[in-house]
Structure formats: structure tokens, C-alpha cells
mmCIF file of C-alpha atoms in Angstrom:
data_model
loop_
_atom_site.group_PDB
_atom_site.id
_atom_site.type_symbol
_atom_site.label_atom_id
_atom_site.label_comp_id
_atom_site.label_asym_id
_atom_site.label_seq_id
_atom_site.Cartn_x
_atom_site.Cartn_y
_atom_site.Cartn_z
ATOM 1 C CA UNK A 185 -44.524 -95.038 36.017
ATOM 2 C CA UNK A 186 -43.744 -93.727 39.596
ATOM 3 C CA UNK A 187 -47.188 -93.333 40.161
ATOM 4 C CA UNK A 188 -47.980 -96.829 39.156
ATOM 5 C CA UNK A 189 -45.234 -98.183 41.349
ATOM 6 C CA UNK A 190 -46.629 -96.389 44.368
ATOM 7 C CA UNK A 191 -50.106 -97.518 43.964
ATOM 8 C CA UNK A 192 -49.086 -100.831 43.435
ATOM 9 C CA UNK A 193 -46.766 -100.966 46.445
ATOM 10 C CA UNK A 194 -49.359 -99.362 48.325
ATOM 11 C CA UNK A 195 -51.492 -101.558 47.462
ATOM 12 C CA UNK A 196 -49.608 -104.922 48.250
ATOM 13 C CA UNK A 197 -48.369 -103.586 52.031
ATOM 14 C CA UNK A 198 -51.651 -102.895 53.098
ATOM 15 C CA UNK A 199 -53.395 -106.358 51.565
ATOM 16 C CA UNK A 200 -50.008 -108.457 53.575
ATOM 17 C CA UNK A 201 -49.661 -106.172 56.527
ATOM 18 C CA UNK A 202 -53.264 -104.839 57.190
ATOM 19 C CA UNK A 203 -54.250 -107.541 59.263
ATOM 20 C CA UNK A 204 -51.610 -106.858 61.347
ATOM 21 C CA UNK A 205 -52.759 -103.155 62.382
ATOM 22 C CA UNK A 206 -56.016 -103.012 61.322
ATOM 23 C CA UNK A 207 -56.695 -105.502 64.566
ATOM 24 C CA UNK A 208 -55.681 -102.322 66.690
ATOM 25 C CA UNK A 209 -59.083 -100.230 65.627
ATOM 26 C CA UNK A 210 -60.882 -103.099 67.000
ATOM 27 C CA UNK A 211 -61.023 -101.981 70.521
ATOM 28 C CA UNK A 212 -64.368 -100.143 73.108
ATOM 29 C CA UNK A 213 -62.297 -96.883 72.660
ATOM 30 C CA UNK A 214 -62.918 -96.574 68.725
ATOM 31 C CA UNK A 215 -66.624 -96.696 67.522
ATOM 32 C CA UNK A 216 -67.964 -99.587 66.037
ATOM 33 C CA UNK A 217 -68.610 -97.934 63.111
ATOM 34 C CA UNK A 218 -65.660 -96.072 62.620
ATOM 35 C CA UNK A 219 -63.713 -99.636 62.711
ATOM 36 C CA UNK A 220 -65.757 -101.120 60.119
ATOM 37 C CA UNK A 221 -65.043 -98.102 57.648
ATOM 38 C CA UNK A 222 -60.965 -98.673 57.930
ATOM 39 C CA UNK A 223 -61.810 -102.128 57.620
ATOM 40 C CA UNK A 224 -63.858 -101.838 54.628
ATOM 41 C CA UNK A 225 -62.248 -98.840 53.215
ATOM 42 C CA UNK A 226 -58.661 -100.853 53.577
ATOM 43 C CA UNK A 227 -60.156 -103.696 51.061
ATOM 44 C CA UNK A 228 -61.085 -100.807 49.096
ATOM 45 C CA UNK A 229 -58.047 -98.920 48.638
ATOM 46 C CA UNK A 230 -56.019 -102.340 48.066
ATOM 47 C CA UNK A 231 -58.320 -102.913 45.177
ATOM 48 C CA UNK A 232 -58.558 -99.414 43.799
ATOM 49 C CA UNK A 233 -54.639 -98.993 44.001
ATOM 50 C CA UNK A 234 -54.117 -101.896 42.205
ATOM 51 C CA UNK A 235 -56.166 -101.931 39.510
ATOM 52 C CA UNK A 236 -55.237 -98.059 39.123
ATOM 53 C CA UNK A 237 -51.667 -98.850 39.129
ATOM 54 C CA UNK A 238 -51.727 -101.297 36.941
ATOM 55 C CA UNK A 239 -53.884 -99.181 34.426
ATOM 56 C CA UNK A 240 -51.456 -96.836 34.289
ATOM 57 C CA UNK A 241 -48.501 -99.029 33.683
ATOM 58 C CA UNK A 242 -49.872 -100.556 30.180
ATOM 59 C CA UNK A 243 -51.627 -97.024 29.766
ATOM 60 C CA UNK A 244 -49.909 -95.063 26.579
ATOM 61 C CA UNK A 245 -49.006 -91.730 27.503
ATOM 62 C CA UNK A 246 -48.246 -91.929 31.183
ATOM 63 C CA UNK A 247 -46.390 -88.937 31.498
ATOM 64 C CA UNK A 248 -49.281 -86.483 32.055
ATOM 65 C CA UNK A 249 -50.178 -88.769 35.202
ATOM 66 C CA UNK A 250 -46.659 -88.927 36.484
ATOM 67 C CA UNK A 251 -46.742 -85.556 36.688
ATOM 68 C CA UNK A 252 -48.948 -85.738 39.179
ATOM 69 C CA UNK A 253 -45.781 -86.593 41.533
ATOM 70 C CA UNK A 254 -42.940 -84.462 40.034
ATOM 71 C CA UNK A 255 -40.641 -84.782 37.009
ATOM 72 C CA UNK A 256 -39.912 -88.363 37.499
ATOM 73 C CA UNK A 257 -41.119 -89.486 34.086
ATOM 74 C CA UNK A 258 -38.510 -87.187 32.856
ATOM 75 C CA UNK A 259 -35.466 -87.712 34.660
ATOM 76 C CA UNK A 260 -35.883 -91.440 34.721
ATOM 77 C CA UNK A 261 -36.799 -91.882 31.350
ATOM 78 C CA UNK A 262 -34.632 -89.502 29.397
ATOM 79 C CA UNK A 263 -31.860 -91.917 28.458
ATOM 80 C CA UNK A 264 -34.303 -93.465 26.444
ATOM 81 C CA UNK A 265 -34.707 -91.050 23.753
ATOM 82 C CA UNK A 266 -35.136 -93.648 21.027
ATOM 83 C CA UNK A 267 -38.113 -95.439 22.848
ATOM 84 C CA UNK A 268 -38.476 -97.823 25.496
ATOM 85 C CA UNK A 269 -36.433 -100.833 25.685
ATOM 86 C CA UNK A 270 -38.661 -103.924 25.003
ATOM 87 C CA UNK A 271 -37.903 -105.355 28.461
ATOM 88 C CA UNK A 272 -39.638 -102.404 30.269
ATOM 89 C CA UNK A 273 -42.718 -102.920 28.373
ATOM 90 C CA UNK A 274 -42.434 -107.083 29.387
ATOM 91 C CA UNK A 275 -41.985 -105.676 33.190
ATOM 92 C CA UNK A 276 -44.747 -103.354 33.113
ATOM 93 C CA UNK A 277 -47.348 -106.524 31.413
ATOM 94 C CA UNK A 278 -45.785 -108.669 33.790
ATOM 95 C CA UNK A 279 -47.031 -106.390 36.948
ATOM 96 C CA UNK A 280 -50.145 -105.224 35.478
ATOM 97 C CA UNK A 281 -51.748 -108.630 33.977
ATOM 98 C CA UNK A 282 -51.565 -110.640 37.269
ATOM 99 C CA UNK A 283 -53.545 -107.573 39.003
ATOM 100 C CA UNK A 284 -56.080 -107.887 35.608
ATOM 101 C CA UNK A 285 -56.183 -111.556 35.828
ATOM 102 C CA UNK A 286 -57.066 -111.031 39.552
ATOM 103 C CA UNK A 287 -59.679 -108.469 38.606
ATOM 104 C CA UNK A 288 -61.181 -110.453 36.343
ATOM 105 C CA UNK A 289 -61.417 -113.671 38.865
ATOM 106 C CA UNK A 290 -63.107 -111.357 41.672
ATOM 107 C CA UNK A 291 -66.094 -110.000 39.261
ATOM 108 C CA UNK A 292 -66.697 -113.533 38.152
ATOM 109 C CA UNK A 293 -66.760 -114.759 41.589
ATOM 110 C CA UNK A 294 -68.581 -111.337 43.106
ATOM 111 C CA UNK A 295 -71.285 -111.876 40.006
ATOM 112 C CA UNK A 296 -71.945 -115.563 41.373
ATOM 113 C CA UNK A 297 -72.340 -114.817 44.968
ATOM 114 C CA UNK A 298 -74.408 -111.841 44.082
ATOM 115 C CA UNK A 299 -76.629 -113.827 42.005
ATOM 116 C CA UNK A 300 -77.128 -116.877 44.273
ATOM 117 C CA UNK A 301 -77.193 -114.547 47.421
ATOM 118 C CA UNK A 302 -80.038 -113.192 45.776
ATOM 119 C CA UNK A 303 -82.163 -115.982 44.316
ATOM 120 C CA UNK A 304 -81.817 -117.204 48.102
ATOM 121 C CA UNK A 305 -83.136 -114.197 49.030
ATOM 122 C CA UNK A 306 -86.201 -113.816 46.933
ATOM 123 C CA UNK A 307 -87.114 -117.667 47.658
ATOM 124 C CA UNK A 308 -86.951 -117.251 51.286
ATOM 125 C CA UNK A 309 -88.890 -114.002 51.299
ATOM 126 C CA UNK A 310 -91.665 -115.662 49.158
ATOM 127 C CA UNK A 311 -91.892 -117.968 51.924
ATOM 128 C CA UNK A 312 -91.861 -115.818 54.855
ATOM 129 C CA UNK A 313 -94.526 -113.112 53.330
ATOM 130 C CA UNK A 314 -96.756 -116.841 52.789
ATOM 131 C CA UNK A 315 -95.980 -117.384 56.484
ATOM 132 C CA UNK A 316 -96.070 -114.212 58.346
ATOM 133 C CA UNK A 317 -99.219 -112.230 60.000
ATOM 134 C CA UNK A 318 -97.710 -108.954 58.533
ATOM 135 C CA UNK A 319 -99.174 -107.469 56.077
ATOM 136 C CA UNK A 320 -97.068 -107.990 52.959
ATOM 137 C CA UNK A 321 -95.570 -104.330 52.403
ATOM 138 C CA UNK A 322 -94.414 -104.576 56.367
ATOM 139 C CA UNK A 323 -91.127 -104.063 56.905
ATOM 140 C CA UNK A 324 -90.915 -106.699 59.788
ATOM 141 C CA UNK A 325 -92.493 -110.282 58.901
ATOM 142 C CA UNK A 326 -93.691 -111.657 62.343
ATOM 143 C CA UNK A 327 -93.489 -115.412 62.343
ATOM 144 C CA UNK A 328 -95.328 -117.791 64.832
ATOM 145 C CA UNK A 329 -93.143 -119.388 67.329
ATOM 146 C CA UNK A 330 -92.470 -118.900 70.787
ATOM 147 C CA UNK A 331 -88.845 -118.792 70.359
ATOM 148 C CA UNK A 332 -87.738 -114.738 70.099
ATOM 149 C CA UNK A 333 -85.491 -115.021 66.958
ATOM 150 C CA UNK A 334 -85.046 -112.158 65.182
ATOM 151 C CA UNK A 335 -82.802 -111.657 62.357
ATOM 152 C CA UNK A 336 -82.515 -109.614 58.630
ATOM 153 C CA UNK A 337 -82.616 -109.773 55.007
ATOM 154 C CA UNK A 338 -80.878 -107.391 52.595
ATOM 155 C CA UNK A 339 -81.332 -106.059 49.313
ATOM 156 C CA UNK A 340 -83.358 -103.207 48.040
ATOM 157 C CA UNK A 341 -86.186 -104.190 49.625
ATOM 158 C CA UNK A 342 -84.925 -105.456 52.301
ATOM 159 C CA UNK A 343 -86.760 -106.826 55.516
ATOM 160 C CA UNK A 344 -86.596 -107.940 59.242
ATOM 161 C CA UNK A 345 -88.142 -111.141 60.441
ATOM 162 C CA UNK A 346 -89.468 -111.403 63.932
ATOM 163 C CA UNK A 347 -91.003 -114.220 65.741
ATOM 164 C CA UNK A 348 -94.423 -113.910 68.318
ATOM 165 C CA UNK A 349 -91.862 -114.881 70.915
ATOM 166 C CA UNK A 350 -90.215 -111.665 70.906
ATOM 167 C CA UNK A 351 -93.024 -109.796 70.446
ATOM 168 C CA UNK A 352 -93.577 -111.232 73.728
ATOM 169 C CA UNK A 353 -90.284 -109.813 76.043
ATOM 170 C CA UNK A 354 -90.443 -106.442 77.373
ATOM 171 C CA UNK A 355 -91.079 -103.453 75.538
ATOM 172 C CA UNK A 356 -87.729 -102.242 75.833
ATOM 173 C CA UNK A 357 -85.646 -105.388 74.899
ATOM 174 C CA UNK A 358 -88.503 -105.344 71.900
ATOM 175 C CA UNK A 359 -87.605 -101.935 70.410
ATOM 176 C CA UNK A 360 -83.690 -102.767 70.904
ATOM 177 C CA UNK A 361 -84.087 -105.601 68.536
ATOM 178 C CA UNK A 362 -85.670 -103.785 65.934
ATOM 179 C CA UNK A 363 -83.523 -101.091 66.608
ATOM 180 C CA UNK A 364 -80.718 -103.432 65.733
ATOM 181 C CA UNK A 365 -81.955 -105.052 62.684
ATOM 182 C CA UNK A 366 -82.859 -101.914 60.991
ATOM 183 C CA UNK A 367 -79.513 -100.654 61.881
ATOM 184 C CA UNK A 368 -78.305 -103.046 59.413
ATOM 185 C CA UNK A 369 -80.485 -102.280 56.730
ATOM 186 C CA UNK A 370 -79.515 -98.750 56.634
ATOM 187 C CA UNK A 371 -75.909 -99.639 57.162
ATOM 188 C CA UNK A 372 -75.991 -101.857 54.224
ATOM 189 C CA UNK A 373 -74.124 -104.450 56.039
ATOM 190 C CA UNK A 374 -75.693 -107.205 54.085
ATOM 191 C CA UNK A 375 -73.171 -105.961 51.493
ATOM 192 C CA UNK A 376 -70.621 -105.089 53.444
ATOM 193 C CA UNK A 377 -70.509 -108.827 54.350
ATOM 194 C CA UNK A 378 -71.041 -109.748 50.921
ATOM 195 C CA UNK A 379 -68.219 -107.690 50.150
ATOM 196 C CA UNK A 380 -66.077 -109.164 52.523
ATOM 197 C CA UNK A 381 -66.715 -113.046 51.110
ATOM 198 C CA UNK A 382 -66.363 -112.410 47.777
ATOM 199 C CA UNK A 383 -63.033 -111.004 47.990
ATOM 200 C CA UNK A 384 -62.085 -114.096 50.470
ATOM 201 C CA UNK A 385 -63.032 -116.470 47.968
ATOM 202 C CA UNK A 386 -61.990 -115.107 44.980
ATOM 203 C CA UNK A 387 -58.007 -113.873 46.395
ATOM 204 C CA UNK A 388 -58.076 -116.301 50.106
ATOM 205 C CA UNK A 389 -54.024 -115.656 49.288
ATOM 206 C CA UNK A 390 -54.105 -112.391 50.445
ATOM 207 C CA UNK A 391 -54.385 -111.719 54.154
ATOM 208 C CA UNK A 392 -56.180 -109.000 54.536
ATOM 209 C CA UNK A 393 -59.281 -110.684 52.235
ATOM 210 C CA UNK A 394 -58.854 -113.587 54.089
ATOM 211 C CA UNK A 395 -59.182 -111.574 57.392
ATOM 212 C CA UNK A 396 -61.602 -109.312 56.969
ATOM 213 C CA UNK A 397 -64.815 -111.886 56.726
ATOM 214 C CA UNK A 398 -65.020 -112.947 60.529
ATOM 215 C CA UNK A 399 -63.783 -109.282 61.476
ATOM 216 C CA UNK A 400 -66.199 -107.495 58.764
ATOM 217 C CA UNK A 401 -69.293 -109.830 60.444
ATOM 218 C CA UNK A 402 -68.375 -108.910 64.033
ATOM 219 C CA UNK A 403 -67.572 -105.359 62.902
ATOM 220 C CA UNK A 404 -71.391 -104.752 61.778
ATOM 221 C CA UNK A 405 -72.942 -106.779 64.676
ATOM 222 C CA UNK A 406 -70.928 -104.216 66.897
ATOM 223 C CA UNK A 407 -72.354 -101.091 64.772
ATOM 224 C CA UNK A 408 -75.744 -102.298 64.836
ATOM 225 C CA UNK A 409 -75.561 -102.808 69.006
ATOM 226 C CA UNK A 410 -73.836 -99.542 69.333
ATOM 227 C CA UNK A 411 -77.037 -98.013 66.772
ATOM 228 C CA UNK A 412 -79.604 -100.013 69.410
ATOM 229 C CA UNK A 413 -77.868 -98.865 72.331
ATOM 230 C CA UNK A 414 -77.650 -94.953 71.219
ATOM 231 C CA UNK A 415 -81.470 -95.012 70.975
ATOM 232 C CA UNK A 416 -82.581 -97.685 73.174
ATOM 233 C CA UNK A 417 -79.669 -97.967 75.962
ATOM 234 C CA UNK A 418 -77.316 -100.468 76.640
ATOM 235 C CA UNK A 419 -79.227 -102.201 79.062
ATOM 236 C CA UNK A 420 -81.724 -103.139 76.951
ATOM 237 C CA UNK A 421 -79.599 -104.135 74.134
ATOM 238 C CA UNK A 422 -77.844 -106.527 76.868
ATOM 239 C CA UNK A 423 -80.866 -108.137 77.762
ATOM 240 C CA UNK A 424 -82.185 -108.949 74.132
ATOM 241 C CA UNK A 425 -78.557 -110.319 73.344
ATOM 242 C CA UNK A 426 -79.462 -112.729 76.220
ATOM 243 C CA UNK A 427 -83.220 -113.454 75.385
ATOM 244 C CA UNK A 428 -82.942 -114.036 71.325
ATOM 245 C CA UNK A 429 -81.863 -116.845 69.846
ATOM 246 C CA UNK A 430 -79.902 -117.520 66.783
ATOM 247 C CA UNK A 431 -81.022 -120.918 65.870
ATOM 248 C CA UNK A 432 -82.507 -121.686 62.861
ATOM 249 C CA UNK A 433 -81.611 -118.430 61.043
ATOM 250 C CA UNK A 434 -80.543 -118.537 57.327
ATOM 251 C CA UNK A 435 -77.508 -118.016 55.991
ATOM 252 C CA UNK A 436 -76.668 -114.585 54.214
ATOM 253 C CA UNK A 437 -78.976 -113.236 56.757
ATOM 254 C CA UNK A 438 -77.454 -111.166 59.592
ATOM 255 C CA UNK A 439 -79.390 -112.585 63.347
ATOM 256 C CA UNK A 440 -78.985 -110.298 66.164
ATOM 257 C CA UNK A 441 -77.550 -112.990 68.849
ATOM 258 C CA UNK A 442 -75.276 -115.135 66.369
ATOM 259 C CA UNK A 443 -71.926 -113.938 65.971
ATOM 260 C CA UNK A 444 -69.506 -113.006 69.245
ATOM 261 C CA UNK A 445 -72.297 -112.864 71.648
ATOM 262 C CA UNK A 446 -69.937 -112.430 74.930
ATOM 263 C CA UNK A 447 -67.170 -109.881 73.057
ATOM 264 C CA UNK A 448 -70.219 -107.498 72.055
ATOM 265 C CA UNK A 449 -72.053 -108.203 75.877
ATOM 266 C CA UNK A 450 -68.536 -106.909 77.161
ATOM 267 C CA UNK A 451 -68.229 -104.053 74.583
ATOM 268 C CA UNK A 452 -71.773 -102.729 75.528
ATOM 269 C CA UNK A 453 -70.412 -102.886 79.637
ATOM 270 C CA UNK A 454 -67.446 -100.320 78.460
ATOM 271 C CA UNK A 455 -69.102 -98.021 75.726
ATOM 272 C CA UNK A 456 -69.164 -94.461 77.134
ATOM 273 C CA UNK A 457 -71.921 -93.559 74.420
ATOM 274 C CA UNK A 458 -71.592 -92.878 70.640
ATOM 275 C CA UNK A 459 -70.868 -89.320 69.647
ATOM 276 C CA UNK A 460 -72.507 -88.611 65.696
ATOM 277 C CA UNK A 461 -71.139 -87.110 62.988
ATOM 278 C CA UNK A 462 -69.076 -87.634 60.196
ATOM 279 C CA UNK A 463 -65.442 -86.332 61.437
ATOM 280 C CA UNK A 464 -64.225 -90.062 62.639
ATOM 281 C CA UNK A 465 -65.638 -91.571 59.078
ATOM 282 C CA UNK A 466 -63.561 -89.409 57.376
ATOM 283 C CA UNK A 467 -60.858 -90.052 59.521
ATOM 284 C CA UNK A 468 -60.919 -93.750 59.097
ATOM 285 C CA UNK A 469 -61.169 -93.313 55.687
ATOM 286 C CA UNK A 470 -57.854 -91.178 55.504
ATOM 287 C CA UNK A 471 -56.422 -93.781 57.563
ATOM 288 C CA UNK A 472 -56.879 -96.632 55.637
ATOM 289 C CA UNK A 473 -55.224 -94.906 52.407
ATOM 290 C CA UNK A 474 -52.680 -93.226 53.819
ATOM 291 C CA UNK A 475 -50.573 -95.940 53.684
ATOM 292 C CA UNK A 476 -50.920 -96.058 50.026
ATOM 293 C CA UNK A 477 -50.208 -92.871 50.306
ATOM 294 C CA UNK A 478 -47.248 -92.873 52.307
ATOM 295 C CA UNK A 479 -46.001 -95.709 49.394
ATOM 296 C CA UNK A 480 -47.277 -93.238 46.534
ATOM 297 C CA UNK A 481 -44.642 -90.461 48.323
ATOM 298 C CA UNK A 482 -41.727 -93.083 49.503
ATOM 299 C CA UNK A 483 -41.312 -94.296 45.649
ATOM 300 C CA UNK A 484 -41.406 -90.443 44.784
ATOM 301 C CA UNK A 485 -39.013 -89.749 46.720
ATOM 302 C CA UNK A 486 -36.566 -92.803 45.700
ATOM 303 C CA UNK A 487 -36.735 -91.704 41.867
ATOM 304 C CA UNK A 488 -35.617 -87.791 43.362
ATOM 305 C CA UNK A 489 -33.298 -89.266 44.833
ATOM 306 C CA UNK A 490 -31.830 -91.278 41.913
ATOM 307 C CA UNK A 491 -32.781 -87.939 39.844
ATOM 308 C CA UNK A 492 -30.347 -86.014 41.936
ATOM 309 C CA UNK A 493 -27.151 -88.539 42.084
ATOM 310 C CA UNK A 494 -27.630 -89.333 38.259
ATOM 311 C CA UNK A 495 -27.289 -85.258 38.140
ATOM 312 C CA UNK A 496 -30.765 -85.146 35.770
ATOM 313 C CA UNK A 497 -32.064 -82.108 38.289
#
């Protein structure tokens, strides 16, 4: 049970109080993508530590998890030797069904979204492929019109669509949008985004889902200009900010010059170049769970103490 209670109180301090720190990654001094993945991997942990907590509290047999932790099961639980008391099994349903009932609302809202996301997708590929002077297996559509839009599609196949008018700029501004676009598609931020809304819509209660949609969208426009800028520049990547428009584009599609325009202009004026490799991923990764963590060890360290002054160690 003490590992339940940690998880779970993990769990609910990060999804009320992430907002409030998670706002401090968000800065020129931490990657782009590193901010994204504490971002991301925050939403993650609060919805792994819950549903894992509240598995284990209606789980039979807990003990061999609690002792995981320590000898809590024991010492708290000993003065029960003829069972449970009925009132500790209500508490324990009482936790865990309003984390199931939540679990249960997100995959029925996560399979809708999915599903319409997707029939959007196909139907407006369908109509692009019919439109476009690529050929059809190209992975950038090229659309006539003098505008330069540029924007991308998700999915497993998924695809960037270009008009004539930016085929028209200068080379370099050209490469930095594609550069950008396809650093979405291998970032999978299409469903990072997706991500993001689903868990808004199905739990907008909780803050940090109800954050992390605008932040999550800025988050991957920032990776994919920090992606552009490693191989093209930053210059370049400043000028096609300017040139492309975002009109018109549809929505679920992720457009290169839509979302915080002047915030990523400025962020591209104070990058000092993006170092690779994996040590800051894992990093942010740590740091978004080691608050649960932290919550996992505090609640440990409450039933010691109760173990000690009760005189059970």
C-alpha cells in the first residue's frame, strides 16, 4: 500500500503543481527539445503513476510490491492479523476507481481524436496527391500558388506540403523549411500534439493537461527551428519564419510560421547552437519523475516513521 500511496501522491503534485515549474524549462538556455521531453514525459509519469498506483491498491497480494520500499506492509499491517477491516478495502476502491473511471474516459476520448484526426488526414492527402506536381510517393507535395506556405502531415506515412511560392525564395530559406517540416516528422510531434489534446479534453480539470496543449505546440515548433537552424543556420531559419505564411493551413497539421512567430524569432537571436546527444533527454526524463519519486520516498519514510514510534521495528 505505501507504494500505491506514493505513486498516487506523486502523481497528483505533479498534474496540480507542474505547470507551475515546468514553465521554468521553457527558457533559450535549455534546448528545445530537452523542454518538450519534461513536458511530455511529466504527462507521462502523472498517468503512469496513477494508473500504477491505483493497480496496486485493488491488486491482491500487495505485499511482494511493497517490498519494493521496505517492511512497511508489515509493520503497518500487522495489527490486522484477522484480515483487513472492510473500511480499508472501501478506501482503497474509493482511490483507485476515480483514477479507472478517468482511464477509461481518456482512451475513449484518445480513440475518437485518433480516429477523426486520421480520416482528416487520409481525405486531405487524397486531395493534395490529386493536386500536387509531385510524384505521388514524394515526400513533399508541391502545390501551385504563389504564396510560400509550407506546412506537415503526420502519420505513418506522413508528408510535407509545399507551395511553388516557396520553391521560389532563396535556396537557403528553401532548405530551412524543409529542414523544419521534416524535423517534425521524425520527432513525431504530430503525436506529441495529439497527445497533448486528448488528455486536455478528456481531464481539462487537471492543470497540467490543461497546460500542456499551447506549451506542447510551441515546444515542437521550437525543436523543429532549433533542428533547421543546426543544419541550415539561424539566419536562414529567421528569414523563412518571415517569408511563409500560415494562412490557409489545416488543422491537425503543424505550419512552420503559425504558432509564436516573434517568441521563436527571439529564441533563434539567443541560441548559442544545439549540442547532440542523448545525456540532456535522459536528464529531462529523470526530472520529470523524480518528483514522483521524491513522493514514492516521502510516504516511505512517514510509515518508518510511524513503524518506529508504534515500536513495530
Amino acid at each position: 500500500m505505501t507504494l500505491a500511496i506514493g505513486l498516487l501522491a506523486g502523481a497528483v503534485f505533479i498534474a496540480l503543481s507542474g505547470p507551475l515549474y515546468l514553465r521554468a524549462v521553457v527558457s533559450p538556455r535549455v534546448r528545445p527539445g530537452v523542454a518538450l521531453t519534461v513536458w511530455v514525459a511529466s504527462a507521462a509519469v502523472v498517468v503512469t503513476g496513477a494508473v500504477t498506483g491505483a493497480v496496486l491498491l485493488v491488486l491482491p497480494h500487495r505485499g511482494a510490491a511493497d517490498h519494493l520500499i521496505g517492511m512497511a506492509w508489515t509493520c503497518v499491517n500487522a495489527v490486522h492479523a484477522g484480515g483487513e477491516p472492510v473500511w480499508e478495502h472501501v478506501l482503497r476502491l474509493g482511490a483507485a476507481l476515480p483514477v479507472f473511471a478517468a482511464t477509461v474516459r481518456t482512451l475513449f476520448v484518445a480513440y475518437r481524436l485518433t480516429r477523426r484526426d486520421a480520416g482528416r488526414r487520409r481525405h486531405h492527402l487524397r486531395l493534395l496527391r490529386a493536386l500536387s506536381t509531385a510524384e505521388p510517393d514524394s515526400a513533399v507535395l508541391w502545390l501551385e500558388q504563389a504564396t510560400p506556405v509550407a506546412y506537415s502531415l503526420g502519420g505513418r506515412r506522413g508528408a510535407i506540403v509545399a507551395t511553388t511560392g516557396v520553391s521560389r525564395l532563396g535556396a537557403a530559406e528553401r532548405d530551412a523549411i524543409l529542414a523544419h517540416e521534416r524535423a517534425h516528422l521524425s520527432g513525431n510531434h504530430h503525436r506529441l500534439v495529439l497527445m497533448a489534446d486528448v488528455l486536455a479534453r478528456a481531464l481539462p480539470f487537471v492543470p497540467l493537461f490543461r497546460a500542456a496543449p499551447p506549451m506542447v505546440r510551441v515546444l515542437v515548433e521550437l525543436a523543429a527551428d532549433a533542428a533547421a537552424a543546426t543544419r541550415c543556420g539561424p539566419g536562414p531559419v529567421r528569414s523563412a519564419l518571415r517569408a511563409v505564411s500560415g494562412a490557409g493551413v489545416p488543422a491537425g497539421s503543424l505550419a512552420m510560421s503559425r504558432e509564436a512567430v516573434e517568441l521563436r524569432l527571439r529564441w533563434l537571436g539567443a541560441a548559442r547552437g544545439s549540442r547532440r546527444g542523448r545525456t540532456g533527454y535522459l536528464a529531462a526524463v529523470f526530472a520529470a519523475a523524480a518528483p514522483a519519486m521524491a513522493a514514492v520516498g516521502v510516504v516511505a519514510g512517514l510509515v518508518l516513521l510511524y513503524c518506529l514510534s508504534d515500536g513495530r521495528l
